XYZ file of C-alpha atoms in Angstrom:
333
model
C 0.000 0.000 0.000
C 1.355 3.437 -0.884
C 1.970 5.612 2.148
C 2.226 9.037 0.544
C -0.408 11.498 1.749
C 0.871 14.552 -0.133
C -2.013 14.577 -2.584
C -5.490 15.572 -1.363
C -7.050 12.492 0.276
C -10.522 13.145 -1.120
C -11.409 13.062 -4.799
C -14.824 14.471 -5.660
C -17.110 13.705 -8.531
C -19.883 16.053 -9.600
C -22.932 16.183 -7.344
C -26.513 15.802 -8.461
C -29.059 18.580 -8.193
C -30.024 19.615 -4.654
C -33.060 18.147 -3.024
C -35.558 20.932 -2.430
C -38.209 18.983 -0.476
C -38.671 18.732 3.297
C -37.222 22.167 3.982
C -38.844 22.468 7.403
C -37.448 19.119 8.546
C -33.980 19.988 7.276
C -34.247 23.209 9.265
C -34.567 21.214 12.480
C -31.089 19.767 11.771
C -29.711 23.307 11.709
C -31.523 24.195 14.946
C -30.261 21.121 16.805
C -26.712 21.639 15.543
C -26.658 25.274 16.696
C -28.009 24.303 20.125
C -25.356 21.593 20.574
C -22.613 23.969 19.406
C -23.701 26.610 21.923
C -23.947 24.118 24.821
C -20.448 22.838 24.034
C -19.113 26.413 23.908
C -20.113 27.062 27.522
C -18.820 23.736 28.833
C -21.748 21.313 29.081
C -19.707 18.580 27.389
C -16.453 18.251 25.460
C -16.578 18.083 21.670
C -13.562 19.448 19.757
C -15.133 18.550 16.387
C -18.492 20.325 16.331
C -16.878 23.742 15.769
C -15.632 22.469 12.397
C -19.153 21.548 11.302
C -21.401 24.160 12.912
C -21.056 27.935 13.361
C -21.496 29.461 16.823
C -24.858 31.184 17.089
C -24.899 34.823 18.201
C -28.144 34.072 20.009
C -27.716 32.741 23.534
C -29.705 29.564 24.131
C -31.887 29.254 27.234
C -30.444 27.238 30.159
C -33.279 24.687 30.020
C -32.495 24.076 26.328
C -28.795 23.556 27.106
C -29.536 21.125 29.927
C -31.990 19.273 27.711
C -29.339 18.787 25.040
C -26.833 17.687 27.674
C -29.252 14.981 28.879
C -29.915 13.899 25.280
C -26.222 13.609 24.366
C -25.418 11.888 27.662
C -28.257 9.346 27.383
C -27.609 8.401 23.757
C -23.870 8.148 24.442
C -24.442 5.819 27.419
C -26.520 3.436 25.304
C -24.049 3.487 22.401
C -21.117 2.682 24.685
C -23.085 -0.093 26.407
C -23.734 -1.700 23.003
C -20.074 -1.334 22.001
C -18.938 -2.955 25.260
C -21.358 -5.873 24.860
C -20.179 -6.525 21.297
C -16.514 -5.672 22.022
C -16.805 -3.214 19.084
C -17.280 -6.127 16.641
C -20.384 -4.459 15.260
C -21.632 -1.663 13.051
C -23.535 1.531 13.842
C -26.042 3.125 11.457
C -27.017 6.663 12.456
C -30.217 7.517 10.577
C -30.746 11.264 10.228
C -27.282 11.971 11.626
C -27.078 15.641 10.628
C -23.856 17.272 11.844
C -23.255 14.572 14.459
C -19.667 14.003 15.642
C -20.056 10.595 17.322
C -17.670 8.856 14.862
C -14.748 11.144 15.748
C -15.403 11.005 19.491
C -15.582 7.193 19.476
C -12.271 7.050 17.603
C -10.684 9.253 20.284
C -11.921 6.837 22.966
C -10.742 3.772 20.995
C -14.360 2.611 20.767
C -14.924 2.565 17.018
C -17.165 -0.197 15.667
C -16.111 -2.227 12.627
C -17.881 0.416 10.555
C -19.854 3.586 11.282
C -22.555 4.727 8.821
C -24.415 8.030 8.675
C -27.518 8.722 6.577
C -29.328 12.015 5.997
C -30.958 14.136 3.315
C -28.594 14.595 0.350
C -28.473 18.385 0.891
C -27.299 17.928 4.514
C -24.775 15.261 3.486
C -23.334 17.570 0.804
C -22.715 20.252 3.418
C -21.113 17.805 5.834
C -18.895 16.328 3.114
C -17.709 19.829 2.216
C -16.640 20.403 5.825
C -14.977 16.996 6.100
C -13.058 17.583 2.885
C -11.821 21.018 3.959
C -11.157 20.467 7.674
C -8.069 18.311 8.397
C -9.257 17.553 11.957
C -12.271 15.802 10.401
C -10.672 14.246 7.321
C -7.426 12.988 8.857
C -8.987 10.298 11.126
C -10.989 8.915 8.180
C -7.924 8.808 5.933
C -5.735 7.216 8.632
C -8.208 4.339 8.976
C -8.498 3.825 5.229
C -6.286 1.458 3.241
C -6.206 3.414 -0.026
C -4.444 6.625 -0.995
C -7.638 8.427 -1.968
C -11.247 8.316 -0.871
C -13.842 8.678 -3.592
C -16.764 10.982 -2.920
C -19.471 10.166 -5.414
C -22.303 12.674 -5.354
C -23.911 12.367 -1.929
C -21.812 9.434 -0.685
C -18.420 9.027 0.964
C -17.301 5.482 1.661
C -14.165 4.460 3.522
C -13.032 1.411 5.469
C -14.486 2.476 8.831
C -16.787 5.421 8.009
C -19.490 6.056 5.411
C -21.896 8.944 4.920
C -24.852 8.511 2.595
C -27.432 10.897 1.178
C -30.777 9.096 1.091
C -34.452 9.454 1.991
C -35.326 7.202 4.930
C -38.846 6.818 3.549
C -37.447 5.022 0.486
C -36.240 1.769 2.029
C -35.113 0.116 -1.206
C -32.852 3.087 -1.986
C -31.599 3.175 1.602
C -30.707 -0.526 1.644
C -29.083 -0.373 -1.792
C -26.826 2.541 -0.804
C -25.887 0.973 2.534
C -24.974 -2.305 0.829
C -22.833 -0.422 -1.714
C -20.905 0.883 1.302
C -20.453 -2.671 2.621
C -23.148 -2.817 5.271
C -22.899 -6.305 6.798
C -26.268 -7.742 7.842
C -24.509 -10.534 9.778
C -22.802 -8.126 12.195
C -24.505 -6.986 15.413
C -25.946 -3.614 14.415
C -26.959 -0.513 16.375
C -29.398 1.857 14.652
C -29.915 5.385 15.981
C -32.701 7.898 15.279
C -32.858 11.238 17.095
C -35.944 13.371 16.376
C -36.324 11.611 13.020
C -39.312 9.249 13.202
C -41.665 12.007 14.378
C -41.279 13.749 10.997
C -42.427 10.608 9.170
C -46.003 9.317 9.016
C -46.737 6.455 11.463
C -46.790 4.054 8.504
C -43.403 5.267 7.229
C -41.734 5.064 10.639
C -43.226 1.612 11.253
C -41.834 0.466 7.890
C -38.355 1.748 8.803
C -38.433 0.100 12.240
C -39.689 -3.166 10.718
C -37.005 -3.036 8.007
C -34.327 -2.645 10.694
C -35.697 -5.583 12.713
C -35.935 -7.879 9.690
C -32.587 -6.954 8.116
C -30.303 -7.675 11.095
C -30.445 -10.848 13.184
C -28.727 -9.207 16.145
C -29.558 -5.554 16.629
C -30.422 -2.662 18.902
C -32.483 0.423 18.050
C -32.180 3.756 19.878
C -34.854 6.421 19.389
C -34.901 9.887 20.965
C -37.975 12.035 20.365
C -41.097 13.687 21.766
C -43.533 12.073 24.200
C -46.665 13.055 26.177
C -47.721 15.238 23.249
C -51.469 15.104 24.000
C -51.346 17.729 26.765
C -51.357 21.531 26.465
C -47.571 21.886 26.531
C -47.316 19.296 23.755
C -49.886 21.146 21.666
C -47.910 24.383 22.013
C -44.784 22.555 20.793
C -46.718 21.285 17.754
C -48.136 24.750 16.971
C -44.703 26.392 17.240
C -43.232 23.943 14.743
C -46.187 24.334 12.358
C -45.601 28.092 12.289
C -42.143 27.283 10.944
C -43.590 25.034 8.199
C -42.531 21.912 10.066
C -45.256 19.359 10.644
C -44.889 16.510 13.154
C -46.402 13.917 10.826
C -45.850 11.075 13.302
C -46.915 12.792 16.516
C -49.751 10.323 17.225
C -47.124 7.704 18.146
C -45.695 10.143 20.717
C -48.621 9.966 23.142
C -46.825 8.104 25.926
C -43.857 5.961 26.844
C -46.133 2.953 26.330
C -47.069 3.979 22.786
C -43.367 4.464 21.992
C -42.513 0.973 23.245
C -45.556 -0.541 21.536
C -44.453 0.749 18.112
C -41.124 -1.036 18.499
C -42.645 -4.285 19.766
C -45.287 -4.368 17.029
C -42.640 -4.034 14.343
C -40.300 -6.924 15.014
C -38.337 -5.973 18.142
C -38.235 -8.422 21.058
C -37.638 -6.028 23.960
C -38.394 -2.325 24.342
C -37.657 0.205 27.087
C -38.368 3.923 27.418
C -37.633 6.694 29.922
C -38.580 10.348 29.974
C -35.647 12.728 29.805
C -36.666 14.101 33.209
C -36.226 10.645 34.720
C -32.881 10.262 32.966
C -31.785 13.738 34.152
C -32.714 12.929 37.747
C -30.538 9.784 37.606
C -27.382 11.683 36.673
C -24.556 11.436 39.228
C -24.781 14.259 41.774
C -21.278 15.507 40.902
C -22.223 15.800 37.226
C -25.481 17.569 38.063
C -23.606 20.016 40.272
C -21.122 20.689 37.479
C -23.674 21.477 34.766
C -25.989 23.378 37.103
C -23.086 25.651 38.068
C -22.521 26.670 34.420
C -25.491 29.052 34.293
C -28.416 30.109 36.446
C -31.794 28.505 35.744
C -34.683 30.681 36.887
C -37.556 28.310 36.123
C -36.930 24.706 37.189
C -40.577 23.996 36.381
C -39.977 24.885 32.720
C -37.036 22.455 32.554
C -39.210 19.708 34.054
C -42.025 20.401 31.572
C -39.631 20.315 28.637
C -37.915 17.115 29.768
C -41.239 15.358 30.398
C -41.992 15.864 26.703
C -38.934 14.054 25.369
C -37.913 10.451 25.854
C -35.211 7.939 25.098
C -36.311 4.509 23.864
C -34.272 1.444 23.037
C -35.143 -1.983 21.698
C -33.230 -5.196 21.056
C -33.520 -8.214 18.820
C -31.403 -11.362 19.204
C -28.008 -11.101 20.869
C -28.884 -13.245 23.905
C -25.293 -14.502 24.068
C -24.079 -10.877 24.075
C -26.468 -9.775 26.802
C -28.119 -7.019 24.736
C -31.311 -7.320 26.794
C -29.359 -6.264 29.878
C -28.501 -2.848 28.424
C -30.032 -0.015 30.430
C -29.708 3.724 30.570
């Protein structure tokens, strides 16, 4: 294998025309990215990579928003690491609707990379992320170092390498999704972790059920993590829905977000053998006291009641299929 790295590691081919649909949903990716970037900037958690993908907003985010994102990142990270420990990293991760996520780079830093890490999102979002990866050495270098060839080919809305792939696809088109993942060497025999964060709620109940069922039927040994809204039937939930509608963003799948039970039921009805769910308020209250003290000292929170209301309307769910010998059913948050 040639070892020279003097030439640019990424070779690009021409991209197809931009996808102009689902603008409101794509906007939520921008919102979430800006919120995470701001929370990192004031010390909620460490992420040296997000600054290379997301600008720092001039608008200060509310303390309850920052703490909510901390709980989200912490909870998802705990479940991911539990899966990686159970499988001893002999697995693959597929992050569906990954946006500007930096999990791949952080796992590499912790020597916790799976056999392969996949990201999927709208082609327009993937194009933007690929541009940043290509032009930011801190992002591109780890991918190149893990790759066995001199150059990595970026073909339209796809980058594929030995340990990392990013794919532009519509999650509602399962045949396209599966075809693109297989082109990037998705291995259906490997234990597989699938992640969705505020993704299923923007799909109709039928579309999200199809995606969940596809995941359960494609991989013999798997785990599914879903973070999204819950308890949306009450007044606070209705206000959340109305606020998003004013921004041309409809929660097409909100009827599945009635309760923790309805969230678990969707998973169990679509091929998963176990399902668990916790509200983000419950997860927040379980944080170690030292960690709570640290984040609560970062900024003053005037309305604890508002934080509690917000956190009662988001949840973290996880489901497993197979993997008895690995102990996947024992994973908890």
